[in-house]
CSV table of C-alpha atoms in Angstrom, one decimal:
chain,number,residue,atom,x,y,z
M,27,UNK,CA,-12.7,27.1,11.5
M,28,UNK,CA,-9.9,27.9,13.9
M,29,UNK,CA,-6.5,29.4,13.3
M,30,UNK,CA,-4.0,26.7,12.1
M,31,UNK,CA,-1.3,25.6,14.5
M,32,UNK,CA,2.0,26.6,13.1
M,33,UNK,CA,4.4,25.6,15.9
M,34,UNK,CA,5.3,21.9,15.4
M,35,UNK,CA,7.4,22.1,18.7
M,36,UNK,CA,4.1,22.5,20.6
M,37,UNK,CA,2.9,19.2,19.3
M,38,UNK,CA,6.3,17.5,19.9
M,39,UNK,CA,6.3,18.6,23.5
M,40,UNK,CA,2.7,17.7,24.1
M,41,UNK,CA,3.0,14.2,22.6
M,42,UNK,CA,6.2,13.5,24.7
M,43,UNK,CA,4.1,14.5,27.8
M,44,UNK,CA,1.0,12.5,26.9
M,45,UNK,CA,2.6,9.6,25.2
M,46,UNK,CA,6.1,8.7,26.5
M,47,UNK,CA,8.4,6.7,24.3
M,48,UNK,CA,8.2,3.0,24.6
M,49,UNK,CA,11.2,1.2,26.1
M,50,UNK,CA,10.1,-2.3,25.4
M,51,UNK,CA,12.4,-4.5,23.2
M,52,UNK,CA,11.2,-5.5,19.9
M,53,UNK,CA,10.0,-9.1,19.5
M,54,UNK,CA,12.1,-11.5,17.5
M,55,UNK,CA,8.9,-12.8,15.8
M,56,UNK,CA,6.9,-10.8,13.3
M,57,UNK,CA,3.3,-10.2,13.8
M,58,UNK,CA,1.2,-11.1,10.8
M,59,UNK,CA,-1.9,-9.1,9.8
M,60,UNK,CA,-3.8,-8.2,6.7
M,61,UNK,CA,-6.6,-6.1,5.3
M,62,UNK,CA,-9.9,-7.8,4.3
M,63,UNK,CA,-11.5,-5.7,1.4
M,64,UNK,CA,-15.2,-5.0,1.4
M,65,UNK,CA,-15.5,-5.5,-2.3
M,66,UNK,CA,-14.4,-9.1,-1.9
M,67,UNK,CA,-15.7,-9.7,1.6
M,68,UNK,CA,-17.0,-13.2,1.1
M,69,UNK,CA,-13.8,-14.4,-0.5
M,70,UNK,CA,-11.8,-12.6,2.1
M,71,UNK,CA,-13.6,-14.1,5.0
M,72,UNK,CA,-13.1,-17.6,3.5
M,73,UNK,CA,-9.4,-16.9,2.9
M,74,UNK,CA,-8.7,-15.4,6.4
M,75,UNK,CA,-10.6,-18.3,8.1
M,76,UNK,CA,-8.5,-20.8,6.2
M,77,UNK,CA,-5.3,-19.2,7.3
M,78,UNK,CA,-6.4,-17.9,10.7
M,79,UNK,CA,-3.6,-19.7,12.7
M,80,UNK,CA,-1.1,-17.6,10.7
M,81,UNK,CA,-2.7,-14.3,11.6
M,82,UNK,CA,-2.4,-12.0,14.7
M,83,UNK,CA,-4.6,-9.3,13.4
M,84,UNK,CA,-7.1,-8.7,10.6
M,85,UNK,CA,-8.2,-5.3,9.4
M,86,UNK,CA,-11.7,-5.3,8.0
M,87,UNK,CA,-11.4,-2.8,5.2
M,88,UNK,CA,-15.0,-1.6,5.4
M,89,UNK,CA,-15.6,1.9,7.0
M,90,UNK,CA,-15.6,5.0,4.8
M,91,UNK,CA,-15.8,8.5,6.2
M,92,UNK,CA,-18.6,10.8,4.8
M,93,UNK,CA,-18.1,14.5,4.2
M,94,UNK,CA,-19.7,15.5,7.6
M,95,UNK,CA,-17.4,13.1,9.6
M,96,UNK,CA,-19.9,10.3,9.8
M,97,UNK,CA,-18.8,6.8,8.9
M,98,UNK,CA,-20.5,4.3,6.6
M,99,UNK,CA,-20.1,0.5,6.8
M,100,UNK,CA,-19.5,-0.7,3.2
M,101,UNK,CA,-18.9,-4.3,4.1
M,102,UNK,CA,-21.8,-5.1,6.4
M,103,UNK,CA,-19.9,-6.1,9.6
M,104,UNK,CA,-23.2,-6.8,11.3
M,105,UNK,CA,-24.1,-9.5,8.7
M,106,UNK,CA,-24.1,-13.1,9.6
M,107,UNK,CA,-21.1,-14.0,7.6
M,108,UNK,CA,-18.9,-11.4,9.3
M,109,UNK,CA,-20.3,-12.2,12.7
M,110,UNK,CA,-19.3,-15.9,12.2
M,111,UNK,CA,-15.8,-15.0,11.1
M,112,UNK,CA,-15.3,-12.5,14.0
M,113,UNK,CA,-16.3,-15.2,16.5
M,114,UNK,CA,-13.8,-17.7,14.9
M,115,UNK,CA,-11.1,-15.1,15.0
M,116,UNK,CA,-11.7,-14.2,18.6
M,117,UNK,CA,-11.6,-17.9,19.5
M,118,UNK,CA,-8.1,-18.0,18.0
M,119,UNK,CA,-7.0,-14.7,19.7
M,120,UNK,CA,-6.8,-12.8,16.5
M,121,UNK,CA,-7.4,-9.1,16.9
M,122,UNK,CA,-10.3,-7.5,15.0
M,123,UNK,CA,-9.4,-4.0,14.1
M,124,UNK,CA,-11.6,-2.2,11.4
M,125,UNK,CA,-10.0,0.2,9.1
M,126,UNK,CA,-11.6,3.7,8.7
M,127,UNK,CA,-10.7,5.1,5.3
M,128,UNK,CA,-10.9,8.7,4.0
M,129,UNK,CA,-9.6,10.1,0.7
M,130,UNK,CA,-11.2,13.4,0.4
M,131,UNK,CA,-8.6,15.9,1.4
M,132,UNK,CA,-11.0,19.0,1.5
M,133,UNK,CA,-13.6,17.4,3.7
M,134,UNK,CA,-10.8,15.9,6.0
M,135,UNK,CA,-9.5,19.4,6.6
M,136,UNK,CA,-12.9,20.9,7.1
M,137,UNK,CA,-13.9,18.3,9.8
M,138,UNK,CA,-10.5,18.0,11.6
M,139,UNK,CA,-9.8,21.7,11.8
M,140,UNK,CA,-13.1,22.4,13.7
M,141,UNK,CA,-13.3,21.5,17.3
M,142,UNK,CA,-16.9,20.5,17.3
M,143,UNK,CA,-16.9,18.4,14.1
M,144,UNK,CA,-13.6,16.7,15.1
M,145,UNK,CA,-15.1,15.7,18.4
M,146,UNK,CA,-18.1,14.3,16.7
M,147,UNK,CA,-16.0,12.3,14.3
M,148,UNK,CA,-14.1,10.8,17.2
M,149,UNK,CA,-17.4,10.0,19.0
M,150,UNK,CA,-18.7,8.3,15.9
M,151,UNK,CA,-15.5,6.1,15.7
M,152,UNK,CA,-15.7,5.3,19.5
M,153,UNK,CA,-19.4,4.3,19.1
M,154,UNK,CA,-18.4,1.9,16.2
M,155,UNK,CA,-15.7,0.3,18.3
M,156,UNK,CA,-17.8,-0.1,21.4
M,157,UNK,CA,-20.8,-1.5,19.6
M,158,UNK,CA,-18.7,-4.1,17.8
M,159,UNK,CA,-16.4,-4.7,20.8
M,160,UNK,CA,-13.4,-4.4,18.5
M,161,UNK,CA,-9.8,-4.3,19.7
M,162,UNK,CA,-9.2,-0.9,18.3
M,163,UNK,CA,-9.3,1.1,15.0
M,164,UNK,CA,-7.0,1.5,12.0
M,165,UNK,CA,-7.0,5.0,10.7
M,166,UNK,CA,-6.2,5.3,6.9
M,167,UNK,CA,-6.8,8.9,5.8
M,168,UNK,CA,-5.2,9.5,2.5
M,169,UNK,CA,-5.1,12.5,0.0
M,170,UNK,CA,-4.8,15.0,2.9
M,171,UNK,CA,-3.6,18.5,2.2
M,172,UNK,CA,-0.3,19.6,3.8
M,173,UNK,CA,-2.3,22.3,5.7
M,174,UNK,CA,-4.1,19.5,7.5
M,175,UNK,CA,-1.0,18.0,9.2
M,176,UNK,CA,-1.4,19.6,12.6
M,177,UNK,CA,-5.1,19.0,12.7
M,178,UNK,CA,-4.6,15.4,11.9
M,179,UNK,CA,-2.0,15.2,14.6
M,180,UNK,CA,-4.4,16.6,17.1
M,181,UNK,CA,-7.1,14.3,15.9
M,182,UNK,CA,-4.9,11.3,16.5
M,183,UNK,CA,-3.9,12.5,20.0
M,184,UNK,CA,-7.5,13.1,21.0
M,185,UNK,CA,-8.6,9.8,19.6
M,186,UNK,CA,-5.9,7.8,21.4
M,187,UNK,CA,-7.0,9.4,24.8
M,188,UNK,CA,-10.5,8.1,24.1
M,189,UNK,CA,-9.3,4.7,23.1
M,190,UNK,CA,-7.3,4.1,26.3
M,191,UNK,CA,-5.9,0.6,26.1
M,192,UNK,CA,-7.5,-0.2,22.8
M,193,UNK,CA,-5.2,-0.2,19.8
M,194,UNK,CA,-4.7,2.9,17.6
M,195,UNK,CA,-3.3,1.7,14.3
M,196,UNK,CA,-2.2,4.3,11.8
M,197,UNK,CA,-1.7,3.5,8.2
M,198,UNK,CA,0.4,6.0,6.4
M,199,UNK,CA,2.0,6.7,3.0
M,200,UNK,CA,5.4,5.3,2.0
M,201,UNK,CA,7.8,8.2,1.6
M,202,UNK,CA,10.5,7.9,-1.0
M,203,UNK,CA,13.6,9.7,0.2
M,204,UNK,CA,13.8,13.2,-1.3
M,205,UNK,CA,17.2,12.6,-2.9
M,206,UNK,CA,15.5,9.6,-4.8
M,207,UNK,CA,12.3,11.6,-5.5
M,208,UNK,CA,13.6,14.8,-7.1
M,209,UNK,CA,16.0,15.7,-9.8
M,210,UNK,CA,16.3,19.2,-8.2
M,211,UNK,CA,15.6,19.4,-4.5
M,212,UNK,CA,12.7,21.8,-3.6
M,213,UNK,CA,13.5,24.5,-1.1
M,214,UNK,CA,10.7,23.3,1.1
M,215,UNK,CA,9.4,19.8,1.7
M,216,UNK,CA,5.8,19.6,2.9
M,217,UNK,CA,4.0,16.5,4.2
M,218,UNK,CA,0.4,15.7,5.3
M,219,UNK,CA,1.6,13.3,8.1
M,220,UNK,CA,3.8,14.2,11.0
M,221,UNK,CA,5.9,11.1,11.4
M,222,UNK,CA,7.2,12.4,14.8
M,223,UNK,CA,3.7,12.7,16.2
M,224,UNK,CA,2.5,9.5,14.6
M,225,UNK,CA,5.4,7.6,15.9
M,226,UNK,CA,4.6,8.6,19.4
M,227,UNK,CA,0.8,8.6,19.5
M,228,UNK,CA,0.0,5.5,17.5
M,229,UNK,CA,0.4,2.0,19.0
M,230,UNK,CA,1.4,0.7,15.5
M,231,UNK,CA,2.2,2.4,12.3
M,232,UNK,CA,1.7,0.6,9.0
M,233,UNK,CA,3.6,1.9,6.0
M,234,UNK,CA,1.9,1.3,2.7
M,235,UNK,CA,5.1,0.3,1.0
M,236,UNK,CA,3.5,-0.3,-2.5
M,237,UNK,CA,2.4,1.4,-5.6
M,238,UNK,CA,5.9,2.6,-6.2
M,239,UNK,CA,5.6,2.9,-9.9
M,240,UNK,CA,8.0,5.6,-11.2
M,241,UNK,CA,8.5,7.4,-7.9
M,242,UNK,CA,12.2,6.5,-7.3
M,243,UNK,CA,14.1,8.4,-10.0
M,244,UNK,CA,17.4,6.8,-8.9
M,245,UNK,CA,16.1,3.3,-9.3
M,246,UNK,CA,14.5,4.2,-12.5
M,247,UNK,CA,17.9,5.3,-13.9
M,248,UNK,CA,19.7,2.2,-12.5
M,249,UNK,CA,17.0,-0.1,-14.0
M,250,UNK,CA,17.1,1.7,-17.4
M,251,UNK,CA,17.1,-0.5,-20.5
M,252,UNK,CA,14.0,-2.6,-19.7
M,253,UNK,CA,10.5,-1.7,-18.6
M,254,UNK,CA,10.4,-0.7,-15.0
M,255,UNK,CA,7.1,0.0,-13.2
M,256,UNK,CA,7.2,-1.8,-9.9
M,257,UNK,CA,4.5,-2.5,-7.3
M,258,UNK,CA,7.2,-2.4,-4.8
M,259,UNK,CA,10.9,-3.0,-5.6
M,260,UNK,CA,12.6,-4.4,-2.4
M,261,UNK,CA,15.4,-1.8,-2.9
M,262,UNK,CA,12.8,0.9,-2.8
M,263,UNK,CA,11.1,-0.7,0.2
M,264,UNK,CA,14.3,-0.7,2.1
M,265,UNK,CA,14.8,3.0,1.5
M,266,UNK,CA,11.2,3.6,2.7
M,267,UNK,CA,11.8,1.6,5.9
M,268,UNK,CA,15.0,3.3,6.6
M,269,UNK,CA,13.4,6.8,6.3
M,270,UNK,CA,10.4,5.8,8.5
M,271,UNK,CA,12.6,4.5,11.2
M,272,UNK,CA,14.2,7.9,11.7
M,273,UNK,CA,10.9,9.0,13.5
M,274,UNK,CA,9.0,5.8,14.1
M,275,UNK,CA,10.2,3.2,16.6
M,276,UNK,CA,10.9,-0.2,15.0
M,277,UNK,CA,8.8,-1.9,17.6
M,278,UNK,CA,5.8,0.0,16.3
M,279,UNK,CA,6.5,-0.2,12.6
M,280,UNK,CA,4.5,-2.7,10.4
M,281,UNK,CA,5.5,-3.1,6.8
M,282,UNK,CA,2.6,-3.1,4.4
M,283,UNK,CA,3.2,-5.6,1.6
M,284,UNK,CA,1.2,-5.8,-1.8
M,285,UNK,CA,-0.2,-9.1,-3.0
M,286,UNK,CA,-1.6,-7.8,-6.3
M,287,UNK,CA,-0.3,-6.3,-9.5
M,288,UNK,CA,-1.1,-3.8,-12.4
M,289,UNK,CA,-1.5,-3.9,-16.0
M,290,UNK,CA,0.2,-1.0,-17.9
M,291,UNK,CA,0.3,0.1,-21.6
M,292,UNK,CA,4.0,1.3,-22.4
M,293,UNK,CA,4.7,3.6,-25.3
M,294,UNK,CA,8.2,3.0,-26.7
M,295,UNK,CA,10.1,5.9,-28.4
M,296,UNK,CA,13.6,5.5,-29.9
M,297,UNK,CA,15.9,4.1,-27.3
M,298,UNK,CA,13.6,4.4,-24.3
M,299,UNK,CA,10.4,3.2,-22.7
M,300,UNK,CA,8.9,6.6,-22.7
M,301,UNK,CA,5.3,6.6,-21.2
M,302,UNK,CA,3.5,4.3,-18.8
M,303,UNK,CA,-0.3,4.3,-18.7
M,304,UNK,CA,-2.2,2.3,-16.1
M,305,UNK,CA,-4.8,0.0,-17.5
M,306,UNK,CA,-5.9,-1.5,-14.2
M,307,UNK,CA,-5.2,-3.6,-11.1
M,308,UNK,CA,-5.3,-7.3,-11.2
M,309,UNK,CA,-4.7,-10.1,-8.7
M,310,UNK,CA,-2.4,-13.1,-9.3
M,311,UNK,CA,-4.8,-15.6,-10.8
M,312,UNK,CA,-6.0,-12.9,-13.5
M,313,UNK,CA,-2.4,-12.1,-14.4
M,314,UNK,CA,-1.7,-15.8,-15.0
M,315,UNK,CA,-4.8,-16.1,-17.1
M,316,UNK,CA,-3.7,-13.3,-19.3
M,317,UNK,CA,-0.1,-14.7,-19.6
M,318,UNK,CA,-1.7,-18.0,-20.6
M,319,UNK,CA,-4.0,-16.4,-23.1
M,320,UNK,CA,-1.0,-14.6,-24.8
M,321,UNK,CA,1.2,-17.7,-24.5
M,322,UNK,CA,3.9,-15.8,-22.6
M,323,UNK,CA,5.9,-17.0,-19.6
M,324,UNK,CA,6.2,-14.5,-16.7
M,325,UNK,CA,9.7,-13.7,-15.6
M,326,UNK,CA,11.5,-12.4,-12.5
M,327,UNK,CA,12.2,-8.7,-13.2
M,328,UNK,CA,14.7,-6.2,-11.9
M,329,UNK,CA,12.4,-5.3,-9.0
M,330,UNK,CA,12.3,-8.9,-7.8
M,331,UNK,CA,8.7,-9.2,-8.9
M,332,UNK,CA,7.0,-11.0,-11.8
M,333,UNK,CA,6.2,-9.5,-15.2
M,334,UNK,CA,5.4,-10.3,-18.8
M,335,UNK,CA,4.9,-8.4,-22.0
M,336,UNK,CA,2.6,-8.8,-24.9
M,337,UNK,CA,0.9,-7.1,-27.8
M,338,UNK,CA,-2.8,-6.5,-27.3
M,339,UNK,CA,-5.2,-8.3,-29.7
M,340,UNK,CA,-6.7,-4.9,-30.5
M,341,UNK,CA,-3.4,-3.8,-32.1
M,342,UNK,CA,-3.3,-3.3,-35.9
M,343,UNK,CA,-2.3,-6.7,-37.3
M,344,UNK,CA,0.3,-5.2,-39.8
M,345,UNK,CA,2.1,-3.3,-37.0
M,346,UNK,CA,2.0,-6.3,-34.7
M,347,UNK,CA,3.5,-8.5,-37.4
M,348,UNK,CA,6.3,-5.9,-38.0
M,349,UNK,CA,7.1,-5.7,-34.3
M,350,UNK,CA,7.3,-9.5,-33.9
M,351,UNK,CA,9.7,-9.8,-36.8
M,352,UNK,CA,12.4,-7.6,-35.1
M,353,UNK,CA,15.6,-9.4,-34.0
M,354,UNK,CA,16.6,-9.2,-30.4
M,355,UNK,CA,19.5,-10.9,-28.4
M,356,UNK,CA,19.1,-14.6,-28.1
M,357,UNK,CA,19.2,-14.5,-24.3
M,358,UNK,CA,16.2,-12.2,-24.0
M,359,UNK,CA,13.7,-13.8,-21.5
M,360,UNK,CA,10.4,-14.8,-23.1
M,361,UNK,CA,8.6,-12.6,-20.6
M,362,UNK,CA,10.4,-9.6,-21.9
M,363,UNK,CA,10.5,-10.5,-25.6
M,364,UNK,CA,7.8,-8.2,-26.9
M,365,UNK,CA,9.3,-5.2,-24.9
M,366,UNK,CA,12.7,-5.8,-26.6
M,367,UNK,CA,11.1,-6.2,-30.0
M,368,UNK,CA,9.1,-3.0,-29.6
M,369,UNK,CA,12.2,-1.1,-28.6
M,370,UNK,CA,14.1,-2.5,-31.6
M,371,UNK,CA,11.2,-1.4,-33.9
M,372,UNK,CA,11.1,2.1,-32.5
M,373,UNK,CA,14.9,2.3,-32.8
M,374,UNK,CA,14.8,1.2,-36.4
M,375,UNK,CA,11.9,3.1,-37.7
M,376,UNK,CA,11.9,6.2,-35.4
M,377,UNK,CA,8.1,5.5,-34.8
M,378,UNK,CA,6.5,5.0,-31.5
M,379,UNK,CA,4.8,1.7,-30.6
M,380,UNK,CA,2.7,0.6,-27.6
M,381,UNK,CA,2.7,-2.8,-25.9
M,382,UNK,CA,1.2,-4.1,-22.6
M,383,UNK,CA,2.9,-5.3,-19.5
M,384,UNK,CA,1.5,-7.3,-16.5
M,385,UNK,CA,3.5,-6.7,-13.3
M,386,UNK,CA,2.6,-8.4,-10.0
M,387,UNK,CA,3.9,-9.4,-6.6
M,388,UNK,CA,4.2,-13.3,-6.2
M,389,UNK,CA,5.2,-15.3,-3.1
M,390,UNK,CA,8.9,-14.8,-3.8
M,391,UNK,CA,8.5,-11.0,-3.9
M,392,UNK,CA,6.4,-11.0,-0.8
M,393,UNK,CA,9.0,-13.2,1.0
M,394,UNK,CA,11.7,-10.6,0.1
M,395,UNK,CA,9.8,-8.0,2.0
M,396,UNK,CA,9.1,-10.3,5.0
M,397,UNK,CA,12.8,-10.9,5.2
M,398,UNK,CA,13.4,-7.2,5.1
M,399,UNK,CA,11.0,-6.7,7.9
M,400,UNK,CA,12.8,-9.4,10.0
M,401,UNK,CA,16.3,-7.9,9.3
M,402,UNK,CA,15.1,-4.5,10.3
M,403,UNK,CA,13.5,-5.9,13.6
M,404,UNK,CA,10.1,-4.5,12.8
M,405,UNK,CA,6.9,-5.3,14.7
M,406,UNK,CA,5.4,-7.1,11.8
M,407,UNK,CA,4.0,-7.2,8.3
M,408,UNK,CA,0.5,-6.5,6.9
M,409,UNK,CA,-0.7,-7.9,3.6
M,410,UNK,CA,-2.8,-5.8,1.2
M,411,UNK,CA,-4.9,-7.8,0.7
M,412,UNK,CA,-6.3,-11.1,2.0
M,413,UNK,CA,-8.9,-12.1,-0.6
M,414,UNK,CA,-8.1,-15.6,-1.7
M,415,UNK,CA,-6.2,-14.3,-4.8
M,416,UNK,CA,-2.8,-13.7,-3.2
M,417,UNK,CA,-0.2,-16.2,-4.0
M,418,UNK,CA,-1.1,-19.0,-1.7
M,419,UNK,CA,2.5,-20.1,-1.3
M,420,UNK,CA,3.1,-17.2,1.2
M,421,UNK,CA,1.2,-18.9,3.9
M,422,UNK,CA,3.7,-21.7,4.1
M,423,UNK,CA,6.2,-19.1,5.1
M,424,UNK,CA,4.0,-17.0,7.3
M,425,UNK,CA,2.9,-20.0,9.5
């Protein structure tokens, strides 16, 4: 282990020297890309092939970093199915850039803070790229400690030098502006990614503008009165983009857009939707199946996404009957009926009650983000994820 670098100005000056700022104008057309998840690789390959003419880049989401800095292919990129797809993509001039993912903060710091292990890690990545003749690499290292920030910057700088003309794509977290994130501003804000360095070293920067949930306290307050647990409210995404553009050139910035949703259990206390517990992630077809099963119509919600509420079948029958008897305003949307009745029940009885909500991103919600990317003159958009279960209507727009 080596002594941590504590002088950010050193990195700032070094990156300016090694990687001058781009002066090229941003394109008026958005690039379109998307991640192809290893856990649905066959479906993802079929879907991406079907829409290949709408894509500029695909990110096979397959490589995972092991604790020693080695990488493991979870998707079998050397398999016949992948090879056939890659051949098709190349024939259509679509970039193939595998994603290397890492979510173990402790091992990330251990490997990147050591000169020898960091070099070995870079060598492993370069070998993967050269062997597969890929167009570059997408680095998606999440869950890092704040203490790793300068080591991660150094890693990116060294990796880019090895890559040369090949693409270094950096996938980073979406930052909620501090004034929207905290009730009381902390005296010191610490991050695990240096946006300044990333904006200079990386050829493109993908912001994962999703899984917002309850992060934006100001939006939580303004949307008060109904359940609010977004995948990505377009108003939050706009804040995320504006903050990122302070350090990252717009001609490098790619907006990551969700195509999926989440199920939540919401506990209602008197006069407020108090607790949100995640049940799991679901794609659009599964969400629609649940809505059909419970005979409820999804509605457009305050975040511009789709949602519906229902009482699970496991709920005590007597309690469920009491909730459904509650009177609510006549103009209450069907998709929000159970939420309104649950709140009325809690208000009347003073007892807590729990209901479920399905919340997901459909084509209209996705198009809102695409339009935001256009308005902001960003480089492009990237879908998480392409697997055949995104709302297929989006492809009409992306073409």
